[in-house]
Coordinates of C-alpha atoms and ligand atoms in Angstrom, one line a residue:
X1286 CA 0.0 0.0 0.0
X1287 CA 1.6 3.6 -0.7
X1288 CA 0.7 5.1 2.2
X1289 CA 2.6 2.7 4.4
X1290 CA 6.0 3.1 2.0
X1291 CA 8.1 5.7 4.1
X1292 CA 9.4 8.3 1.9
X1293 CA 12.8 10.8 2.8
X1294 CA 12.4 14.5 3.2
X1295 CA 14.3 17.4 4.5
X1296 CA 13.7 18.5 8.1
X1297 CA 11.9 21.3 7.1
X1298 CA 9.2 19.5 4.7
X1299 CA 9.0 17.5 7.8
X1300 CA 8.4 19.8 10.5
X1301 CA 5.7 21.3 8.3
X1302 CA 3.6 18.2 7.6
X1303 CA 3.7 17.3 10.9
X1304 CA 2.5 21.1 11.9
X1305 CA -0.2 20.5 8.6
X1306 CA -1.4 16.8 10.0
X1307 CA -1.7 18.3 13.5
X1308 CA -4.1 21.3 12.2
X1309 CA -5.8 19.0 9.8
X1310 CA -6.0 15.7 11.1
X1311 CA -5.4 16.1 14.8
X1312 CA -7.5 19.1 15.3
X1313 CA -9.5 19.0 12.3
X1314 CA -9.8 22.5 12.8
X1315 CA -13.0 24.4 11.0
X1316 CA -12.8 27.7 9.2
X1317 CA -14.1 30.9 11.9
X1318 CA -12.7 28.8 15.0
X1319 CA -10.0 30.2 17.2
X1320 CA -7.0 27.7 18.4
X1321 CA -5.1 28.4 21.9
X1322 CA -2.1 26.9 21.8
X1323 CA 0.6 26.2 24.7
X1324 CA 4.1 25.3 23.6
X1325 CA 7.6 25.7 25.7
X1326 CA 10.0 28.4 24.1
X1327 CA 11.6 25.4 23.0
X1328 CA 9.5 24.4 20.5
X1329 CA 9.2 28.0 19.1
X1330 CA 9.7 26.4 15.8
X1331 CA 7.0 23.6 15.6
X1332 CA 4.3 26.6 16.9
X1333 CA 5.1 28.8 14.6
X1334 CA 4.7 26.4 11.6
X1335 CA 1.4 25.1 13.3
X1336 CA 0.0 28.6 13.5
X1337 CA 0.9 29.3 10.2
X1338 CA -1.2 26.2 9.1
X1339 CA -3.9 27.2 11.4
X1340 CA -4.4 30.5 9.6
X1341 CA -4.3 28.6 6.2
X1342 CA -7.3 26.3 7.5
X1343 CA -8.9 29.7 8.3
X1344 CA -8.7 30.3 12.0
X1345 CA -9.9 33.3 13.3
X1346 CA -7.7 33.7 15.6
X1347 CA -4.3 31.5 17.2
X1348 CA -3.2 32.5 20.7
X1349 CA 0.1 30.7 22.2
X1350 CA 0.9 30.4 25.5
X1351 CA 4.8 30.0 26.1
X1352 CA 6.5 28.8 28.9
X1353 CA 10.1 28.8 29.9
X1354 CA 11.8 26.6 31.7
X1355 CA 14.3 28.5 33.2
X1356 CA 11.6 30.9 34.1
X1357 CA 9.9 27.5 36.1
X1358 CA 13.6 26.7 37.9
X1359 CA 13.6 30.2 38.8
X1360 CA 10.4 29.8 40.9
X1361 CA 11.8 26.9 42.6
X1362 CA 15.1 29.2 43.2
X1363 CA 14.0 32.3 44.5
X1364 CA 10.1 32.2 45.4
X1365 CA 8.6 32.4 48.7
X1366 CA 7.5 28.9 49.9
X1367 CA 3.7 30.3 49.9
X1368 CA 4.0 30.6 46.2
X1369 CA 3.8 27.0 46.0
X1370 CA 0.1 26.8 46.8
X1371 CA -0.4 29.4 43.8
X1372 CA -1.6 29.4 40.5
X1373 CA -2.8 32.1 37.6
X1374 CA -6.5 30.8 38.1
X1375 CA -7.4 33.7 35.9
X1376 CA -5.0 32.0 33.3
X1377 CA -7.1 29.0 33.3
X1378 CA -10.4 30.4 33.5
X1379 CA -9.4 32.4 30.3
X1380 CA -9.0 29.3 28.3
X1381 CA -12.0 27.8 30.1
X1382 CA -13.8 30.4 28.4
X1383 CA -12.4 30.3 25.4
X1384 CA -13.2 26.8 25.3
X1385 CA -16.6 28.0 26.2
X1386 CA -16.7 30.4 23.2
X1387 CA -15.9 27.7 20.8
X1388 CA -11.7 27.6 20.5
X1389 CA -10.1 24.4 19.4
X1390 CA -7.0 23.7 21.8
X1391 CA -3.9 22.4 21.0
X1392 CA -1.2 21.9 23.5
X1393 CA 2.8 21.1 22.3
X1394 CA 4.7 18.7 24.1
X1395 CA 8.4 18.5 25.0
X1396 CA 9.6 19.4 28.2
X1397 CA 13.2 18.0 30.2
X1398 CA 11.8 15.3 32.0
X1399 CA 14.1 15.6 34.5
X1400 CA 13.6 19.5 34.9
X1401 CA 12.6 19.1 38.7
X1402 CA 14.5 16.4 39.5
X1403 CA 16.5 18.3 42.1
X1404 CA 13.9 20.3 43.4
X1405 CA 11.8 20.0 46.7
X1406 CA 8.7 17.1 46.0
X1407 CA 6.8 19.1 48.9
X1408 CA 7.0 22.3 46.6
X1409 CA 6.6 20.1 42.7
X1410 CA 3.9 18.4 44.3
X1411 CA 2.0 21.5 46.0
X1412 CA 2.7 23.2 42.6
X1413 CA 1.1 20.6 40.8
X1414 CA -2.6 20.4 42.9
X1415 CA -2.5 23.9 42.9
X1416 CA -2.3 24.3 39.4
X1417 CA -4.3 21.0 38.9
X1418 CA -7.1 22.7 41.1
X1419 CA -6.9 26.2 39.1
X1420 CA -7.1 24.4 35.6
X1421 CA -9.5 22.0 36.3
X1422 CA -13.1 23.5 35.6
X1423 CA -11.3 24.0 31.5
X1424 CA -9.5 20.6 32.0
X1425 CA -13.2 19.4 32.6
X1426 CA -14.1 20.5 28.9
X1427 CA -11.3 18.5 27.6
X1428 CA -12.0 15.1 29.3
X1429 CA -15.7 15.6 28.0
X1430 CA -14.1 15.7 24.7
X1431 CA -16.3 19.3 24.4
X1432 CA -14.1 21.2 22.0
X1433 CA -12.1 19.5 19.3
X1434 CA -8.2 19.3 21.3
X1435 CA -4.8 17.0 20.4
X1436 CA -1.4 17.0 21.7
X1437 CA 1.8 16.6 19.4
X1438 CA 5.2 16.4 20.1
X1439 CA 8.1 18.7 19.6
X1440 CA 11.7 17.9 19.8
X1441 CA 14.0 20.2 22.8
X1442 CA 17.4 20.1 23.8
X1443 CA 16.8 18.7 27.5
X1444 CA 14.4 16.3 26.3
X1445 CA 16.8 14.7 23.5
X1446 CA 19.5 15.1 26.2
X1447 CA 17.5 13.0 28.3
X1448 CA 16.7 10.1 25.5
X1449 CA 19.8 9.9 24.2
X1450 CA 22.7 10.4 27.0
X1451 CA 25.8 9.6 25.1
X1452 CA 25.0 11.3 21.7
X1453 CA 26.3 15.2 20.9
X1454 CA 23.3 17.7 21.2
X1455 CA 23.2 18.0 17.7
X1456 CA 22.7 14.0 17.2
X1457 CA 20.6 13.7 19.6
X1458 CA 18.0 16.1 18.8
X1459 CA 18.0 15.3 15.3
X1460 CA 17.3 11.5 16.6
X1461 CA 14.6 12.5 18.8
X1462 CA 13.0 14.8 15.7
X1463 CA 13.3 11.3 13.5
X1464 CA 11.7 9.2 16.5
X1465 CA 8.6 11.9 16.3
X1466 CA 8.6 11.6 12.6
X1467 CA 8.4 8.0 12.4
X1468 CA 6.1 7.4 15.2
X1469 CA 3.2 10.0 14.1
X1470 CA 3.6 8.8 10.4
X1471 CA 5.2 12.0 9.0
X1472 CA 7.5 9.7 7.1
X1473 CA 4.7 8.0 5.1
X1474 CA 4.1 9.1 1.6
X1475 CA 1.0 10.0 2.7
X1476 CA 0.5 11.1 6.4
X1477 CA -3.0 11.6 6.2
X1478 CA -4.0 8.5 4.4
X1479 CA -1.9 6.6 6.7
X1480 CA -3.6 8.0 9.4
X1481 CA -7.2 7.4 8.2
X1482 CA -6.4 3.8 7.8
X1483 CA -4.6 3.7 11.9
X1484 CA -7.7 5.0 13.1
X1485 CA -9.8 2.6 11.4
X1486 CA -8.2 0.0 12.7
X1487 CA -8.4 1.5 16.4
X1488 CA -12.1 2.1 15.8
X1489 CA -12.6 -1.7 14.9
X1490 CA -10.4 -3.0 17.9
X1491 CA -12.8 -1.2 20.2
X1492 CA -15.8 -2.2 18.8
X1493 CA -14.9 -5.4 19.1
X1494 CA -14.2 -5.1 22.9
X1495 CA -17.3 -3.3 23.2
X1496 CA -19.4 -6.0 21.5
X1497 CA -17.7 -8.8 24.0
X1498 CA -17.9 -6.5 27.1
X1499 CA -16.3 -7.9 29.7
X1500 CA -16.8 -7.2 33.1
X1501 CA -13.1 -7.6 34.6
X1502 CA -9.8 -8.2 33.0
X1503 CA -6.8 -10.3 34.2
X1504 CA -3.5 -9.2 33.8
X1505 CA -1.1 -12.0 34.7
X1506 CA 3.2 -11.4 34.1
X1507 CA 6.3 -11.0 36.2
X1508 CA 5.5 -9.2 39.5
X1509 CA 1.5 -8.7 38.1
X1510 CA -1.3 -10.9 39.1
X1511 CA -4.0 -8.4 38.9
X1512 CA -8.0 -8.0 38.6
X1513 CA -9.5 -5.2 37.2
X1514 CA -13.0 -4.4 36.8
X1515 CA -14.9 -2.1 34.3
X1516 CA -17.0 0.5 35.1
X1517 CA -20.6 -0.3 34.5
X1518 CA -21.7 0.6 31.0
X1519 CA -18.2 1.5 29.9
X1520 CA -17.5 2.1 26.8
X1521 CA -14.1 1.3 24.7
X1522 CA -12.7 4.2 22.5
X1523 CA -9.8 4.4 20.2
X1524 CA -8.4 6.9 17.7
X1525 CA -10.7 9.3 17.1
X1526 CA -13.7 11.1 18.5
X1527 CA -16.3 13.4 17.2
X1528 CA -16.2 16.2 20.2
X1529 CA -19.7 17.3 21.9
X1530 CA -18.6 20.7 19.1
X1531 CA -19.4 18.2 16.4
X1532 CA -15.5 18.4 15.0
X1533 CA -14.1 15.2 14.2
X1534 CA -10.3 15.1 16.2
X1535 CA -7.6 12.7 17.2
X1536 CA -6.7 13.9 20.5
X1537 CA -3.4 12.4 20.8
X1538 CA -0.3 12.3 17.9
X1539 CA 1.0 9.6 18.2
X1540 CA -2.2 7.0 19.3
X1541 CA -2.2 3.4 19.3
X1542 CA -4.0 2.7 22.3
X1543 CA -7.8 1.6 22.8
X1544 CA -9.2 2.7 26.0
X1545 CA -12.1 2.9 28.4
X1546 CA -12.9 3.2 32.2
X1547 CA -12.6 1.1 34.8
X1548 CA -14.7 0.7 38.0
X1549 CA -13.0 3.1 40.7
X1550 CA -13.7 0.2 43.6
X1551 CA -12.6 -2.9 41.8
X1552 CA -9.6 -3.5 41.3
X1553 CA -7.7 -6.0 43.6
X1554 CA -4.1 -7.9 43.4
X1555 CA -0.1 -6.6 42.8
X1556 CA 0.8 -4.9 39.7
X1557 CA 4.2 -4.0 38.8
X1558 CA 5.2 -0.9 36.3
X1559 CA 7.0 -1.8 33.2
X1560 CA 8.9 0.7 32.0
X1561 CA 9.9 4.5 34.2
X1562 CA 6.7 7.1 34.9
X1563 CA 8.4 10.8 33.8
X1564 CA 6.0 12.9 36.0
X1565 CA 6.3 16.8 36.0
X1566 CA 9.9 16.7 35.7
X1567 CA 10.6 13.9 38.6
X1568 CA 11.4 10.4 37.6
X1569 CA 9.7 7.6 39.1
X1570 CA 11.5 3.9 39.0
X1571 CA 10.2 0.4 39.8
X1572 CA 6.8 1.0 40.6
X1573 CA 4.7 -1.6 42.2
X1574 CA 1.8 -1.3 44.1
X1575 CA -1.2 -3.4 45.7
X1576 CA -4.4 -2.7 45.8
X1577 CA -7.6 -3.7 47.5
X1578 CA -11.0 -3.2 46.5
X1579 CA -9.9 -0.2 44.4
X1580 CA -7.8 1.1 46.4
X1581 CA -3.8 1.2 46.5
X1582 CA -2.7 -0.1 49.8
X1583 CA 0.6 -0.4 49.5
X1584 CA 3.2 1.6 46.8
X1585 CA 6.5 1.4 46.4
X1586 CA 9.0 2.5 43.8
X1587 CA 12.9 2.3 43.7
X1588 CA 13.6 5.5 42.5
X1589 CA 11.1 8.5 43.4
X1590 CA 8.8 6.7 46.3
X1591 CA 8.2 10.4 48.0
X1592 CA 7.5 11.5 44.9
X1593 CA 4.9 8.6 44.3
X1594 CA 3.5 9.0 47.7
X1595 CA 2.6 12.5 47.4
X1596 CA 1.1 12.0 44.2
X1597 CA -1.0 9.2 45.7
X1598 CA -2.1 11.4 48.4
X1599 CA -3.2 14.5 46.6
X1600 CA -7.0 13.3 46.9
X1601 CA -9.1 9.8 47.9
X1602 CA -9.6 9.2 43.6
X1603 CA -5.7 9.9 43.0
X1604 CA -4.9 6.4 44.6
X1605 CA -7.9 4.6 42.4
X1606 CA -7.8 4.5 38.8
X1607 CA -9.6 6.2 36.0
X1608 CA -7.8 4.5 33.0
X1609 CA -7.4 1.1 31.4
X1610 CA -5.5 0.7 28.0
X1611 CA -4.4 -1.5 25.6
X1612 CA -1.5 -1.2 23.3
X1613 CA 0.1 -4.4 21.6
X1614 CA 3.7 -4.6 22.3
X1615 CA 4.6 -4.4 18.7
X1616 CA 3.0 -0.6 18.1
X1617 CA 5.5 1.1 15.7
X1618 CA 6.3 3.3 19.3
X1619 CA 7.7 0.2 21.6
X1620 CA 9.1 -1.5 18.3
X1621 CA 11.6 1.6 18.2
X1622 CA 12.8 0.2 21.2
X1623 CA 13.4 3.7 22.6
X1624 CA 11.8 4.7 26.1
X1625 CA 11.1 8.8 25.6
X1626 CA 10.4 9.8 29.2
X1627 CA 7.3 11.2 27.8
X1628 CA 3.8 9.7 28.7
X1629 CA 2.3 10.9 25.0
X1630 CA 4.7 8.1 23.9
X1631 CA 5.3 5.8 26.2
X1632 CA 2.0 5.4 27.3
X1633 CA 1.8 5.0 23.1
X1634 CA 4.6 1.8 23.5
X1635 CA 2.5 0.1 26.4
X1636 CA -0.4 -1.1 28.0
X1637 CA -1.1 1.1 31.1
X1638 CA -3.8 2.1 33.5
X1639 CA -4.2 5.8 35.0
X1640 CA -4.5 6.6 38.1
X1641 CA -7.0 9.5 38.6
X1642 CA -9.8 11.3 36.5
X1643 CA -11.7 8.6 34.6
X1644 CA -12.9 10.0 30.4
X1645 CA -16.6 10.4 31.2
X1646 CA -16.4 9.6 27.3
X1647 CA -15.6 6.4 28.6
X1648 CA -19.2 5.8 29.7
X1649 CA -22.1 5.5 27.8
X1650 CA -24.0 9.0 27.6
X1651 CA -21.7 9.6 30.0
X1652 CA -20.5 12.8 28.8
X1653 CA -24.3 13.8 29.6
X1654 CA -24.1 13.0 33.0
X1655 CA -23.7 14.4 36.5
X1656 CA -20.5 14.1 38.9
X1657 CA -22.8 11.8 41.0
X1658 CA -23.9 9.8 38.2
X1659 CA -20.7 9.1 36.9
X1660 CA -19.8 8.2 40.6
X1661 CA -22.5 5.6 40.1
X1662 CA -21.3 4.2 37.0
X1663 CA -18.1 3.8 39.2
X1664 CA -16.1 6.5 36.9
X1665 CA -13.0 7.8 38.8
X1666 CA -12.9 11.5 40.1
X1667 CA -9.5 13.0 40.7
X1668 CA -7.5 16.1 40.4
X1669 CA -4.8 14.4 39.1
X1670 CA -4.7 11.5 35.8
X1671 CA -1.2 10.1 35.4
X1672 CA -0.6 7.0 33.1
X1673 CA 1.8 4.4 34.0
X1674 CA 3.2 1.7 31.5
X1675 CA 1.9 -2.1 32.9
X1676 CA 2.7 -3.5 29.2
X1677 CA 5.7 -5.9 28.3
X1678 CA 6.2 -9.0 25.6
X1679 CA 5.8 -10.5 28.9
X1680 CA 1.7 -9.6 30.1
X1681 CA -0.8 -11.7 29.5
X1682 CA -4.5 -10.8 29.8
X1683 CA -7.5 -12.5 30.0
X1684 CA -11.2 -10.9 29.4
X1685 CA -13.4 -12.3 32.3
X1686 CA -17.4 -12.3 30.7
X1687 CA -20.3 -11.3 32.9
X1688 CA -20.7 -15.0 33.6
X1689 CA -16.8 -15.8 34.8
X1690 CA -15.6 -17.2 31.7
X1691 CA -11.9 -16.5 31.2
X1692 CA -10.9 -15.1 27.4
X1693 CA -7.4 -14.9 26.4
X1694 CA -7.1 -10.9 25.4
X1695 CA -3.0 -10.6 25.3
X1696 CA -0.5 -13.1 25.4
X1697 CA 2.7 -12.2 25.5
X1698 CA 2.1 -8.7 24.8
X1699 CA 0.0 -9.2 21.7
X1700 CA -3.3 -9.5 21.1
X1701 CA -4.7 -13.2 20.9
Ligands
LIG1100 ZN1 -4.0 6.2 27.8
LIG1101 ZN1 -4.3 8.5 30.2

């Protein structure tokens, strides 16, 4: 087929299609509708090509919101320790209500992933809920898939620094830029082609879980024997989505995962992570944790367990989960055999679960429904929703049916 034959171009004819597939296939942004962006000074270059696309596809207007990262260190340098219960509420209300007033949002990703790795975890982690707590009424339009949103990558200095330790700067970046290529399909003959026919397939490999629905899943592998159960009247998505705006978007570039909800109080046995959770600039290593009717009772992690802990206790839904996801282990992201310390990838290169904010997507009608009714449907609620990688060629999984029959799902991390 011609649109899976990778082609060569320059850097720059790639950096534009990918900036062209974002706007047009990501976004599917509609002439008249604005676009806020939010990209690190880093990725100046990606924004700029995006917004220039934007404009082409006849937005009204692009806003970009850039951060710094020095600016960030600086914070964590000079500011009082008060400042760490602070965020620019107004900031986020903004884009709530741009949201509100119709604006597609886009957000570029590529920090260090070891930018706070030295700082205070009292401080990151009071930073975090703070800013968690500020954006969360606009986060809220996002997870109902209201607006028409995606996330694509851009290549930084501290990121490829990061990925690729023993490589100049120069080689490294342009390794990491190849990785992002490769991975969202940029070096296809034809992107969007390709990308029509991936999320055809992830449409069909949730429909098909949603016709058997299952009402627990079994994950058996080294350090994993783990039951978790789905939320009632969950629903499987994948790819795609038309938003509650009517746009057609694919919220994450790359995607290879199918997902849906679990039920936030069932979920019961030992589960061990399979690859390192990147979280807001700290590292987290060797994470296993138990957990008993829902609930994590017990975590622990090599590297980072403070970290881990704090994140666990920012609220009663951050130590239950809100995701389930299933990635073969051969997606085109694991198969580069590269780990990128980003969770728009990894989580891309392995099966995970969330903990956190369940996708009231994820439930049927459920984007209709109150807080207390997706309670009842056993949907997570959280301030926080952070993916971590379960997925190995070693994970087997069996769908349990409504009346106890065991289905192999995965074995050996493909699908059987
Ligand atoms: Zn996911
Ligand atoms: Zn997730």
């Amino acid at each position: 087929m011609s649109e899976t034959a990778s082609v060569s171009r320059n850097f720059s004819q790639n950096l534009d299609l990918l900036a062209e597939v974002a706007v047009k296939v990501g976004l599917g942004l509609q002439p008249g509708q604005e676009l806020v962006m939010t990209a690190s000074l880093d990725s100046l270059a990606l924004a700029r090509r995006i917004t220039e696309h934007a404009y082409r596809a006849g937005a009204s207007l692009v806003t970009t919101l850039y951060t710094d990262d020095q600016a960030t260190l600086a914070r964590y340098r000079f500011a009082s320790s008060e400042s760490f219960d602070h965020a620019a509420k107004w900031l986020y209300d903004g884009m709530g209500e741009a949201f509100k007033s119709g604006s597609a949002r886009l957000a570029i990703s590529g920090t260090d992933p070891a930018l706070l790795a030295n700082e205070d975890p009292d401080k990151v982690s009071r930073a975090n809920r703070a800013a968690s707590k500020a954006y969360r009424p606009a986060l809220e339009l996002i997870t109902r898939h209201a607006i028409n949103w995606t996330i694509v990558a851009s290549a930084t200095p501290a990121w490829a620094a990061a990925m690729f330790p023993s490589d100049d700067p120069e080689t490294a970046l342009a390794k990491l830029w190849q990785a992002i290529f490769s991975t969202t399909r940029i070096d296809m003959a034809d992107p969007v082609a390709a990308w029509k026919a991936h999320d055809a397939g992830l449409q069909k490999r949730a429909a098909m879980l949603n016709e058997k629905r299952y009402s627990w899943l079994h994950y058996k592998g080294p350090g994993t024997d783990f039951r978790l159960g789905m939320a009632d009247d969950h629903l499987w998505l994948g790819g795609g989505t038309t938003a509650g705006n009517g746009i057609y978007c694919i919220p994450n570039m790359p995607t290879e995962e199918v997902f849906s909800a679990p039920h936030k109080d069932r979920a019961e046995g030992v589960i061990t992570a399979s690859k390192p959770l990147s979280h807001q600039g700290t590292m987290i290593e060797g994470i296993q944790v138990r957990f008993e009717a829902g609930r994590i009772v017990e975590a622990r992690a090599s590297r980072g367990q403070e970290v881990l802990q704090k994140l666990i206790d920012t609220d009663e839904g951050a130590r239950r989960l809100g995701e389930v996801a299933l990635v073969p282990h051969s997606s085109p992201i694991s198969a580069s055999g590269l780990t990128f310390l980003n969770t728009l990838f990894d989580e891309n290169a392995a099966s995970h679960i969330a903990l956190g904010q369940a996708y009231s997507s994820c439930v049927r009608e459920g984007d209709k429904m109150t807080p207390e009714e997706l309670a009842a449907h056993g949907a997570n609620d959280s301030l926080i929703h952070v993916d971590w990688m379960i997925g190995s060629a070693e994970l087997d999984i069996d769908g349990i049916t409504a009346t106890g029959a065991a289905e192999p799902l995965m074995r050996k991390g493909e699908w059987a």
